[in-house]
XYZ file of C-alpha atoms in Angstrom:
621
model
C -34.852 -42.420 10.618
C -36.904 -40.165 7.852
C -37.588 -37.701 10.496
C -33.654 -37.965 11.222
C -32.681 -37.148 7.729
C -35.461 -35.181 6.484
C -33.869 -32.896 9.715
C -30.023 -33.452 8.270
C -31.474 -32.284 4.902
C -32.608 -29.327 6.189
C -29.769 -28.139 8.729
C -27.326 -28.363 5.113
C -29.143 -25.309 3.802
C -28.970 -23.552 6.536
C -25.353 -24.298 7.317
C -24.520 -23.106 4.148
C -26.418 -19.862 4.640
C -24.728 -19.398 7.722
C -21.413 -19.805 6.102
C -22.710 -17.496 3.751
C -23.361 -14.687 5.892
C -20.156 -15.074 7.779
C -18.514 -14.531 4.850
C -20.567 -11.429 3.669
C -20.446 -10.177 7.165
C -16.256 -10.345 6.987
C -16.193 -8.695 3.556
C -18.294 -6.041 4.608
C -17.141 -5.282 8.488
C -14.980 -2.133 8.671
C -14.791 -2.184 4.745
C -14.190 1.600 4.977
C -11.847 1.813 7.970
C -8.372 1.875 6.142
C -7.280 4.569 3.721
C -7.652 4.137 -0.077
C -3.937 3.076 -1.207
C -2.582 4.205 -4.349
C -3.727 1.769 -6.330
C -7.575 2.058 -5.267
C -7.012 5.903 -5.329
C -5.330 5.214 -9.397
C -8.464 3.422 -10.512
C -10.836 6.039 -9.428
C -8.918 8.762 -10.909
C -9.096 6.853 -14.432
C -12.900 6.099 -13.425
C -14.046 9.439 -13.044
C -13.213 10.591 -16.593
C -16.243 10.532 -19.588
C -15.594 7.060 -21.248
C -13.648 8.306 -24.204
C -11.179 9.613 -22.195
C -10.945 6.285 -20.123
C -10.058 4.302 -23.648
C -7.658 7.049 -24.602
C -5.389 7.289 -21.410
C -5.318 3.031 -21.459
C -4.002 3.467 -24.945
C -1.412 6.457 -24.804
C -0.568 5.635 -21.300
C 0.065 1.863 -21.825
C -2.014 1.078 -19.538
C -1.390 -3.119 -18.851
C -4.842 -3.259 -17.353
C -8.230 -3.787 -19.359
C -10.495 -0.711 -19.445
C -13.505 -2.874 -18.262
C -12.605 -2.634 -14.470
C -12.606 1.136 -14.832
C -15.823 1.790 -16.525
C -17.408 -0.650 -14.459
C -16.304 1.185 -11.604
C -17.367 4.877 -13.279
C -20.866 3.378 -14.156
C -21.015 2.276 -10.395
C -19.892 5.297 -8.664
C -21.852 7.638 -10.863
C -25.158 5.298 -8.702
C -23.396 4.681 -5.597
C -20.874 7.530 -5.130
C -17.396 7.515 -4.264
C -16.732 7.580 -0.999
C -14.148 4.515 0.259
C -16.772 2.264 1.008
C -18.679 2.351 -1.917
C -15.084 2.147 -4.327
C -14.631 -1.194 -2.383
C -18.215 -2.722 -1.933
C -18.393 -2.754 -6.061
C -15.532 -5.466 -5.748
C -17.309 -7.477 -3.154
C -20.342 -8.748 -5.054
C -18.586 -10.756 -7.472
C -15.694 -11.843 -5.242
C -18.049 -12.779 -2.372
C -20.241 -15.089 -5.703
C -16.498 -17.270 -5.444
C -18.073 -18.758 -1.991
C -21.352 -20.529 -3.338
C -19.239 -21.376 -6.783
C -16.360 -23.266 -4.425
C -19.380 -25.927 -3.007
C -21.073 -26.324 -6.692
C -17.373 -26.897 -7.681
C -17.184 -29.877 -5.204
C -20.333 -31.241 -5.870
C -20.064 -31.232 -9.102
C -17.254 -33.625 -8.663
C -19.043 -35.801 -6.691
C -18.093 -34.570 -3.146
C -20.660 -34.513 -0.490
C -22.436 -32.064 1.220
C -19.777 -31.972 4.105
C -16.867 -31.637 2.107
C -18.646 -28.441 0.176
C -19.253 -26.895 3.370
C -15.626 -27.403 4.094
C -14.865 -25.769 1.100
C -17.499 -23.018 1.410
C -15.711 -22.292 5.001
C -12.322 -21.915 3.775
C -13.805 -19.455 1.281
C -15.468 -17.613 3.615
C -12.895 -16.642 5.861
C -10.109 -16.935 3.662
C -7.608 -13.997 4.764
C -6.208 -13.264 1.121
C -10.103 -13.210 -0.501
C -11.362 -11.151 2.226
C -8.392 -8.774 1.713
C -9.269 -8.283 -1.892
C -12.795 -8.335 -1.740
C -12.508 -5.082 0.600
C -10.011 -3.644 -2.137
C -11.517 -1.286 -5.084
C -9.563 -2.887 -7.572
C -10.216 -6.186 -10.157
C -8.180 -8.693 -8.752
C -11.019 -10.016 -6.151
C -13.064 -10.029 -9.316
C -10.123 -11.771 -11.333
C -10.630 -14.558 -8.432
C -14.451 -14.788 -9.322
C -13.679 -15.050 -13.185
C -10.846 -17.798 -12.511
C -13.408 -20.136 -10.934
C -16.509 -19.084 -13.075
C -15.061 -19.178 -16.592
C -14.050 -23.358 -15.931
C -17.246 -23.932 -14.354
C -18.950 -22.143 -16.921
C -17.111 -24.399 -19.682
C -17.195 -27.578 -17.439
C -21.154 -27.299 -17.291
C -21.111 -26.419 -20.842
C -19.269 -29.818 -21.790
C -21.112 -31.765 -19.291
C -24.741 -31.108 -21.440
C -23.994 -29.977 -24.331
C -27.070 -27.008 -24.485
C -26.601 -24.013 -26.105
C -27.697 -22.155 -23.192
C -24.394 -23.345 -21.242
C -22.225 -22.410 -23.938
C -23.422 -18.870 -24.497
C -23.162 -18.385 -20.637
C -19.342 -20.154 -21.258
C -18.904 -17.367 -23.876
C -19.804 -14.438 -21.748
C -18.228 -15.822 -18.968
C -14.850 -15.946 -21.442
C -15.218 -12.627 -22.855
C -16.039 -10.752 -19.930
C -13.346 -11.970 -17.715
C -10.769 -11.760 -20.224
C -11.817 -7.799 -20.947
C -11.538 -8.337 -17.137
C -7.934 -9.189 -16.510
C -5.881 -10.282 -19.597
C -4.310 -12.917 -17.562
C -7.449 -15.225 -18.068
C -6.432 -15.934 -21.661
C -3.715 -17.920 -19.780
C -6.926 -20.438 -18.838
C -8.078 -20.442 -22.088
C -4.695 -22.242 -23.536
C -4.878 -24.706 -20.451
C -8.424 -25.971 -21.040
C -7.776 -26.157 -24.698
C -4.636 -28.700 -23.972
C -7.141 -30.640 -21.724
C -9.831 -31.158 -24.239
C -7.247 -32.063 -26.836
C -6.269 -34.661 -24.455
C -9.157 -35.915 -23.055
C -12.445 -34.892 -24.399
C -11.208 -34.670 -28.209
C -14.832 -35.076 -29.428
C -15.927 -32.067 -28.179
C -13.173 -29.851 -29.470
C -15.217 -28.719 -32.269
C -18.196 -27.116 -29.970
C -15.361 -25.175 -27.343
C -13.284 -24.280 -31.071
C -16.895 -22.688 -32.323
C -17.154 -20.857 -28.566
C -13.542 -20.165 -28.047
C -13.631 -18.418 -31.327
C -16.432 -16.528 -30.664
C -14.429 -15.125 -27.526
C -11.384 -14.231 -29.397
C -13.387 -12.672 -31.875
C -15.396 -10.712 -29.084
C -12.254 -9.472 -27.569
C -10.359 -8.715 -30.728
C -10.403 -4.681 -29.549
C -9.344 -5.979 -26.340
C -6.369 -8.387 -28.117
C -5.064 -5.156 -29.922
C -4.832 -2.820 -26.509
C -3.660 -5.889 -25.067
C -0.836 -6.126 -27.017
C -0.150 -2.438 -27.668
C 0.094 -1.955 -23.495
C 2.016 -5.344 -22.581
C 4.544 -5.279 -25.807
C 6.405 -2.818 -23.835
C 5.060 -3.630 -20.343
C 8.315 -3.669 -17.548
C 6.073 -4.298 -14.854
C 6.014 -2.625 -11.201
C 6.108 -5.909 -8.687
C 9.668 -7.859 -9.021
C 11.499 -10.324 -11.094
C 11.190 -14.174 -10.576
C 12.630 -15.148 -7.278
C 14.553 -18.764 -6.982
C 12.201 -21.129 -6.958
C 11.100 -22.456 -3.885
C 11.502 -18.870 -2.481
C 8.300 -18.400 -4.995
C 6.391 -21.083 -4.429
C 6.425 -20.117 -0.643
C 5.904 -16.618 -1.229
C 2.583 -18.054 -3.407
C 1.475 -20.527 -0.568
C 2.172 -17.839 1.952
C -0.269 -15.336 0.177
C -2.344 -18.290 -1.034
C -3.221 -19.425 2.624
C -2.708 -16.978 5.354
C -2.519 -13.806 2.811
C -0.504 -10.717 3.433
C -1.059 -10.234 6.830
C -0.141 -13.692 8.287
C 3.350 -14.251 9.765
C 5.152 -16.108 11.989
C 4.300 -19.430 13.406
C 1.366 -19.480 13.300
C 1.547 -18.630 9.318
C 4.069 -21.573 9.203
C 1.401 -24.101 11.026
C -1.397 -22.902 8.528
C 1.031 -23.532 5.480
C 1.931 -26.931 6.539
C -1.633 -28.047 7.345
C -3.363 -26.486 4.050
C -0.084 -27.789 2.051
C -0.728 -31.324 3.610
C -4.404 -31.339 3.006
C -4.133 -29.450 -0.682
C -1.389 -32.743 -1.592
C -3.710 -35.271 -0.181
C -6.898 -33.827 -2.143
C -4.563 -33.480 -5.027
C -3.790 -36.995 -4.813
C -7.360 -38.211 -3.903
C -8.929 -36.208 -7.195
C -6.212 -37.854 -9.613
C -6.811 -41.007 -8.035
C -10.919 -40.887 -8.374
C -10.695 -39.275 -11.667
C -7.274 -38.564 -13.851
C -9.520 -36.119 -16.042
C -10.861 -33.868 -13.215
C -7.666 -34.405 -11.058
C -5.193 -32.618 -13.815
C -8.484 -30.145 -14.235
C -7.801 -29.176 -10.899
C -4.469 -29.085 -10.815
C -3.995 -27.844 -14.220
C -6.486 -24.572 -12.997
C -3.970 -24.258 -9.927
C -0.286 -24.480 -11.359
C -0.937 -22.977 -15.238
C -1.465 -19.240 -13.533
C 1.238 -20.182 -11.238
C 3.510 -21.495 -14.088
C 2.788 -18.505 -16.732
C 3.355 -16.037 -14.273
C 7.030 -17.381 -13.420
C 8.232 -17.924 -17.132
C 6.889 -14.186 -17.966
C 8.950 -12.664 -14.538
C 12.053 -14.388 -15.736
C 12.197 -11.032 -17.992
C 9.744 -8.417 -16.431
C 9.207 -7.387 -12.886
C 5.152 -9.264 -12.827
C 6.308 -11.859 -9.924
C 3.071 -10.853 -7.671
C 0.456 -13.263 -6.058
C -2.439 -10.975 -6.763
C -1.228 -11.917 -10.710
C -1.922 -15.645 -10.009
C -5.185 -15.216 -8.015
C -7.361 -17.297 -10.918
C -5.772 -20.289 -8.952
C -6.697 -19.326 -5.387
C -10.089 -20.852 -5.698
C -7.930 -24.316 -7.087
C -6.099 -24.290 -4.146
C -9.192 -24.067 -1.909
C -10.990 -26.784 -3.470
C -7.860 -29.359 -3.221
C -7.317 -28.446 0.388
C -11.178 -28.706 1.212
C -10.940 -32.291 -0.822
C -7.795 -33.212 1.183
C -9.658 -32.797 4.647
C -13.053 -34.607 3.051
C -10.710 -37.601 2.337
C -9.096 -37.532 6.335
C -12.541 -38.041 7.304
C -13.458 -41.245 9.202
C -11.419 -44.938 8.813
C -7.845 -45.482 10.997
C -7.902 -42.791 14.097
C -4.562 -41.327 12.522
C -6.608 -40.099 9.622
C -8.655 -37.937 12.203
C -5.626 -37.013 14.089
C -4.261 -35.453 11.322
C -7.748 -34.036 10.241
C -7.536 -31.995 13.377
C -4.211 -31.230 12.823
C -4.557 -29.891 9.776
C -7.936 -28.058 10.984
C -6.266 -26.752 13.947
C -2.918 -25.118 12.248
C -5.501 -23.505 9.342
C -7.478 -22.444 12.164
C -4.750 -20.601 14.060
C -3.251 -19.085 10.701
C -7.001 -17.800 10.215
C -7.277 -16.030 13.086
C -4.069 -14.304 13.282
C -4.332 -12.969 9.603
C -7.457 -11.482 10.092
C -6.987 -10.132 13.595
C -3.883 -8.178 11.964
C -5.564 -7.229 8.771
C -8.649 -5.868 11.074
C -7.089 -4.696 14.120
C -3.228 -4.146 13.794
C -2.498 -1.317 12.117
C 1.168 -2.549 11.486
C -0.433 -4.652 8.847
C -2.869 -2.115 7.140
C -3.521 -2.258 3.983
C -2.492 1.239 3.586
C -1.230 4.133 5.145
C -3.366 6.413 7.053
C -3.488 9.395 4.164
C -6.810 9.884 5.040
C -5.885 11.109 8.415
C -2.798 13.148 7.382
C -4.763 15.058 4.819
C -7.804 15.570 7.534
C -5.523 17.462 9.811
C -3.613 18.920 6.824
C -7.185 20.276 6.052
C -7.604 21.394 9.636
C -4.246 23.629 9.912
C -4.374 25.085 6.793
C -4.963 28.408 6.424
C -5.113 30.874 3.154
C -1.910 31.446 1.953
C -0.431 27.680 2.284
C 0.528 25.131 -0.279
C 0.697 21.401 -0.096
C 3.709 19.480 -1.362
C 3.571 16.295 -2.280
C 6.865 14.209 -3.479
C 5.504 11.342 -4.770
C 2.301 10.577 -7.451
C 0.328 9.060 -5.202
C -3.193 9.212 -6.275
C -4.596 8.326 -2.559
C -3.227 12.341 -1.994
C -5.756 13.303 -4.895
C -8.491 11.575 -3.396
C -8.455 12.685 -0.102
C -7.052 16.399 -0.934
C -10.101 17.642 -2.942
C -10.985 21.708 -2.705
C -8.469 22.437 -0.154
C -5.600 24.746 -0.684
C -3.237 24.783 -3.579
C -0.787 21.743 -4.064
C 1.560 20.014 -6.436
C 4.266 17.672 -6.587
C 8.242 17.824 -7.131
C 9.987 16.348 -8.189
C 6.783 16.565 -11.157
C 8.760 14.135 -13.621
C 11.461 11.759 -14.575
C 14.508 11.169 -15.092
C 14.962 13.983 -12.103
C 15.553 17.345 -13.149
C 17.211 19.130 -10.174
C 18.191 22.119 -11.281
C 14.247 22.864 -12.430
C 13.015 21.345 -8.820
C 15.053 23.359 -6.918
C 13.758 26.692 -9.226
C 10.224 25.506 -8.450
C 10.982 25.407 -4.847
C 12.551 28.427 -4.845
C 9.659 30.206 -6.704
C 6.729 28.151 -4.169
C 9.312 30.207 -0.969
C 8.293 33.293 -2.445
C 4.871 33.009 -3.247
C 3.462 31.153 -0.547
C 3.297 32.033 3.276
C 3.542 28.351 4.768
C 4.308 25.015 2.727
C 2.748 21.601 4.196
C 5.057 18.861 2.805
C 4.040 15.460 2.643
C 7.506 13.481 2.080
C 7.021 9.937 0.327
C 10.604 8.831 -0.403
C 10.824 5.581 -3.064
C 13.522 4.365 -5.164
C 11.077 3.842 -8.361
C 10.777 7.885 -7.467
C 14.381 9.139 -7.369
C 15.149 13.346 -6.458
C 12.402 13.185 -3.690
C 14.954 13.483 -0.682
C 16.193 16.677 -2.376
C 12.949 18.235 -2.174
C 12.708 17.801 1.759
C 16.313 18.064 2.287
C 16.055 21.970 0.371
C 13.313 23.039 2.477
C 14.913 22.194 6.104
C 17.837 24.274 4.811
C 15.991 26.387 3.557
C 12.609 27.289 5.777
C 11.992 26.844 9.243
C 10.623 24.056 10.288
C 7.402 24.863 12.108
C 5.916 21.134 12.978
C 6.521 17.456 11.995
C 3.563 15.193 12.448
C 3.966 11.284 11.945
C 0.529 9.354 10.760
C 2.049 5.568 10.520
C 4.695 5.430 7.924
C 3.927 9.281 6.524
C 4.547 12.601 8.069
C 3.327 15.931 7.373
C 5.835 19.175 7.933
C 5.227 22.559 7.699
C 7.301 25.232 6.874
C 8.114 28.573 7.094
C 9.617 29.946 4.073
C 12.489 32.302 4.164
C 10.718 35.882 4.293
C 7.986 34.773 6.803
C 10.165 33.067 9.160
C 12.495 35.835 9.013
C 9.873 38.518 10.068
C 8.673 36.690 12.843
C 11.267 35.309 14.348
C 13.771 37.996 16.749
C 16.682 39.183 15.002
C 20.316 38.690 15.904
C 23.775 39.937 14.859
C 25.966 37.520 16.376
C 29.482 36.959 14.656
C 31.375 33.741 15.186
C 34.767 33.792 14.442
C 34.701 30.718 12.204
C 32.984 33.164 9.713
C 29.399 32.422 10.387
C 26.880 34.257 11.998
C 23.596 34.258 13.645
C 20.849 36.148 11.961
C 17.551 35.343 14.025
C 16.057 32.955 16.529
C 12.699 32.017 17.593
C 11.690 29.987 21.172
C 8.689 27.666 21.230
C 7.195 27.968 23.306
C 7.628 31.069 24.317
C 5.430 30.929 27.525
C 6.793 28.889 30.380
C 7.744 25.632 29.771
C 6.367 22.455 31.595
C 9.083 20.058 33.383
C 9.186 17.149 30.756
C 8.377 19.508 27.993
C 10.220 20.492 25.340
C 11.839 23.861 23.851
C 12.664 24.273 20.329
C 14.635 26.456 19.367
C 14.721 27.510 15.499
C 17.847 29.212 14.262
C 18.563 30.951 11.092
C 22.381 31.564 9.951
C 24.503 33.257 7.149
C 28.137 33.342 6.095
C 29.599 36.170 7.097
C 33.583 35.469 5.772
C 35.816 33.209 5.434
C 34.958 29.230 6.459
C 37.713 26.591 6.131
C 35.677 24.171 8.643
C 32.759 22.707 9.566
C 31.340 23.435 13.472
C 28.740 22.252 15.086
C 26.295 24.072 17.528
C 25.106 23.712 21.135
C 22.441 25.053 22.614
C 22.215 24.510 26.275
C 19.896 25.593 28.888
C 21.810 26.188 32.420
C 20.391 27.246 35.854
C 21.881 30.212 37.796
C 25.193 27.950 38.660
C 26.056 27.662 35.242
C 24.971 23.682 35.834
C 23.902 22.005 32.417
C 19.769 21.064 32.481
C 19.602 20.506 28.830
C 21.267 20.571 25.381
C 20.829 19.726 21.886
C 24.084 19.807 19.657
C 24.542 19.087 15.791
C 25.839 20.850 12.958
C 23.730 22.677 11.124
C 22.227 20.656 8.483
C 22.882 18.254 10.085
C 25.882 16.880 8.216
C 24.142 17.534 4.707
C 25.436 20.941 3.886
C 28.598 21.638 5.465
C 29.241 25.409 6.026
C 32.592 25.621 3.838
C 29.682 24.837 0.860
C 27.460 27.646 1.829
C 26.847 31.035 -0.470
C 27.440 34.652 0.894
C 24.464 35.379 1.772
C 22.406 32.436 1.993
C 20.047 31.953 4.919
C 20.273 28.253 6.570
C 17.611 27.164 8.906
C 18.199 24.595 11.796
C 16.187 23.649 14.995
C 17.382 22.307 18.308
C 14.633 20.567 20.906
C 15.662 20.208 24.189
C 13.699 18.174 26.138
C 13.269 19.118 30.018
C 13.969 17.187 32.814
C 10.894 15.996 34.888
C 13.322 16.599 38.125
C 13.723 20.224 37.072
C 13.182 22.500 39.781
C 10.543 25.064 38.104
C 12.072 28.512 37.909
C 14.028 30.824 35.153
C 16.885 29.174 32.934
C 19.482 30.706 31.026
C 19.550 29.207 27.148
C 22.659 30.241 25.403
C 24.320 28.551 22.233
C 27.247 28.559 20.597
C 29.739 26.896 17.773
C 32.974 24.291 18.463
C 35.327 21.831 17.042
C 33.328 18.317 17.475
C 36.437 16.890 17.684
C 38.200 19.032 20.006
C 35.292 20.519 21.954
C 37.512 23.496 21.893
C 34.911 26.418 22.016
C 34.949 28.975 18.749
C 34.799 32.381 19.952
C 31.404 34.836 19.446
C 32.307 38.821 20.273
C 34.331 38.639 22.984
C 33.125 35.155 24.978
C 32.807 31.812 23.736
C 28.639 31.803 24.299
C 25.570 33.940 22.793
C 22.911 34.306 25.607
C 19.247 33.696 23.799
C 17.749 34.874 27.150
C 16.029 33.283 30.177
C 13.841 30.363 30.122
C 10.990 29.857 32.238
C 10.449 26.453 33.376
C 6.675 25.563 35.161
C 5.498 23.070 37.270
């Protein structure tokens, strides 16, 4: 039997090491894979300033976030550099430190050694933790703070020693300069020592003081920043809406949907009630300090986004490691007695299980769910086409651009402030045509970023469009401006009678084209007299019968800027793919367009036929 124990005693360790490792080994696999997202990309531009300039952008800019997370981050990358996976590995070491603090929280409460390795497991693999500790931003770290600051103070009142509450008081201060949301803790525990542990309200007055008093500069940009503060996530949804939205993030993260999501809510939700139940029932005290640690961030965060737009999980994360502990409680308690109680043990094991697995499958392996769009990608081949000459616009502030677009060719942004300005954006596009030999758009359209669509919407009107690449949910486009496209492309002095004409056309390719290919055809058009309709324009590619192959008709602009709008002498761009049958006999095409009534299909006429021919097509094997 000694032997038999001594053996059990032994295999805890190293099940906790192994649990351990798992987790290290999920925060760290592939840490580098997706693209920094905008806010990653926003905390290393404020990072990479000298310190003084840190403190003065949080204070002009009202910035709501604590300067600590970005001189942390400048001390680190000025040792470890700044590529993507050392930005993220500086949030890993304290978020992966929540793992080892969830088991000392449950023995601490008198849990065994099985029920801490529950918890420890949940921890580990724990789709929303592993998410942030792989992001390079503080809320991973928030999570660490949220669990350390009460165990901090809970050791503290548990002996008394001076040592404890020093560590209680830099546990405080730091995580507060951290994330101002911790002060929301500070109130909570305060109620629960009034009410339950009144003698020792003195000692935590002496050390909350002392933390108040060490993040007085703190307190002031605190309340400089958040006085005017409209936030950027959404207002306070109905209720239960919330609270799902919360248990959602809280237990499959961001990347769990579906049923499976739904079986992992119900089983954690189940086990979380029964271990809330089971730690209220062993102990009122450390039941409500549970709960308390679990529904104040919760609660706080719901009042405030009745007014500003803060409703967010990652603002409630200080009660994701509550959550953890009352599920991992909850399963402790459906151990052994009645065979129902391991029935629904499994149960409960089983739906977590499968919510798990899914989550973390799509977060590492679906790229539906990344984390963030593939910029990095986009701006490699950007940096692979360019050539001198070319300018990158961007239409949107996203600092992910910035990273990833460092000494490469020129670039900017329009619309570059707000309220839009159009009249100056469409100047500054005008002026960026004449200077510039190609322009490489990047195109990020978002209401909180109104004016954008004119920006992309001027250049296909006004510049051929040379390429369109798609990279997820972005896409790159390059265009011509006016005076380039114009000198390469073959001219053309082709009169319609609807008072528009045809100044030049260009055929990509203009080799033969493969059956199942495709030939675009870029066009470029004036006003030429009088236009009292709108027409729109086929091109069609016919073989020696006159027998349609293919065709591609649409107005041009297609719809945005009807003709009866356009200037005297303003040049209007449009393209026309047609895409080749794989049937298609190879040999040589005619391609001919022309304008007519969409309603009537009644043909306008162009010199004296109805047609322009553009010339003959070859069409390859």
């Amino acid at each position: 039997m000694r032997g038999t124990a001594a053996g059990h005693r032994r295999a805890i360790p190293v099940a906790a090491l192994a649990l351990l490792g798992a987790g290290f080994f999920l925060r760290v696999w592939r840490i580098a894979l997706p693209s920094l997202r905008g806010d990653e990309a926003f905390s290393w531009m404020i990072a990479r300033q000298d310190p003084g300039s840190i403190l003065r952008f949080i204070w002009e800019a009202r910035e709501p976030h604590s300067p600590l997370p970005f001189l942390w981050m400048k001390v680190w990358i000025g040792w470890a550099g700044d590529g993507e996976f050392a930005l993220r590995f500086h949030s890993l070491f304290l978020t992966f430190l929540i793992l080892p603090l969830v088991g000392w929280w449950l023995r601490s409460l008198g849990c065994d050694r099985a029920m801490a390795m529950a918890g420890m497991a949940l921890a580990s693999i724990h789709p929303y933790l592993v998410w942030q500790s792989q992001d390079a931003r503080q809320y991973g770290t928030l999570a660490f703070f949220g669990v350390a600051e009460p165990a901090a103070l809970l050791q503290a009142l548990r002996t008394g020693r001076k040592r404890d509450w020093v560590i209680f008081i830099l546990m405080g201060t730091l995580g507060a300069y951290y994330h101002y949301n911790l002060i929301i803790l500070f109130a909570l525990q305060g109620l629960w020592i009034v009410a339950f542990r009144p003698r020792l309200l003195w000692p935590w007055g002496v050390a909350q003081g002392a933390i108040l008093v060490l993040f007085l500069p703190g307190a002031i940009l605190a309340g400089h920043a958040l006085a005017s503060y409209s936030g950027t996530a959404q207002r306070a949804p109905a209720l239960l809406d919330g609270l799902y939205s919360i248990v959602r993030a809280f237990t499959v993260g961001t990347t769990g949907d579906g049923l499976a999501a739904a079986v992992a809510i119900a089983g954690w939700t189940l086990a979380a009630g029964i271990g809330a139940w089971r730690s209220i029932r062993t102990s009122r005290e450390e039941g409500l300090w549970l709960i308390g640690h679990l529904a104040a961030p919760i609660a706080a965060t719901f009042l405030v986004a009745r007014s500003r737009s803060v409703f967010a999980p990652h603002y409630m994360i200080t009660a994701l490691p509550f959550w953890i502990l009352l599920a991992a409680i909850g399963m402790g308690e459906l151990r052994g007695g009645k065979p129902w109680r391991w029935g629904v043990l499994s149960l409960c094991s089983l739906g977590i299980g499968i919510g798990f697995v899914q989550s973390l499958v799509h977060y590492y392996a679906d790229p539906r769910y990344a984390k963030s769009p593939p910029i990095r990608e986009l701006t490699a081949e950007l940096h692979r086409k360019a050539q001198p000459g070319d300018y990158a616009l961007i239409t949107f502030p996203d600092p992910s651009f910035t990273y990833y677009h460092r000494d490469a060719i020129p670039w900017g942004m329009l619309p570059a402030i707000q309220p839009f300005q159009r009249a100056e954006t469409l100047a500054a596009l005008e002026r960026l045509a004449s200077q510039y030999q190609r322009i490489w758009l990047i195109p990020i359209h978002l209401p909180m970023w109104p004016g954008s669509e004119e920006v992309e919407r001027w250049l296909r009107l006004h510049a051929e469009l040379q390429e369109e690449l798609a990279f997820g949910p972005l896409r790159l486009l390059a265009f011509r401006p006016e005076a380039r496209a114009l000198a390469e492309m073959r001219p053309a002095t082709a009169r319609w009678a609807d008072g528009i004409e045809l100044v030049a056309f260009r055929l990509e390719p203009e080799s033969a084209v493969p059956r199942g290919g495709s030939l675009r055809v870029s066009t470029a058009w004036r006003r030429w007299g009088e236009v009292r309709e709108e027409h729109s324009v086929f091109v069609h590619l016919l073989d020696e019968t006159g027998r349609l192959i293919a065709q591609d008709d649409h107005p041009v602009g297609r719809g945005s800027y009807p003709s009866m709008a356009w200037s005297r002498g303003e040049i209007l761009f449009e393209h026309f793919d047609l895409k080749i049958p794989e049937h298609v006999a190879p040999g040589r095409y005619r391609l001919v367009i022309g304008r007519y009534n969409w309603e009537t299909l009644i043909r306008i006429p162009v010199e004296t036929s109805d047609h322009l021919e553009l010339g003959i097509v070859e069409v390859g094997p």
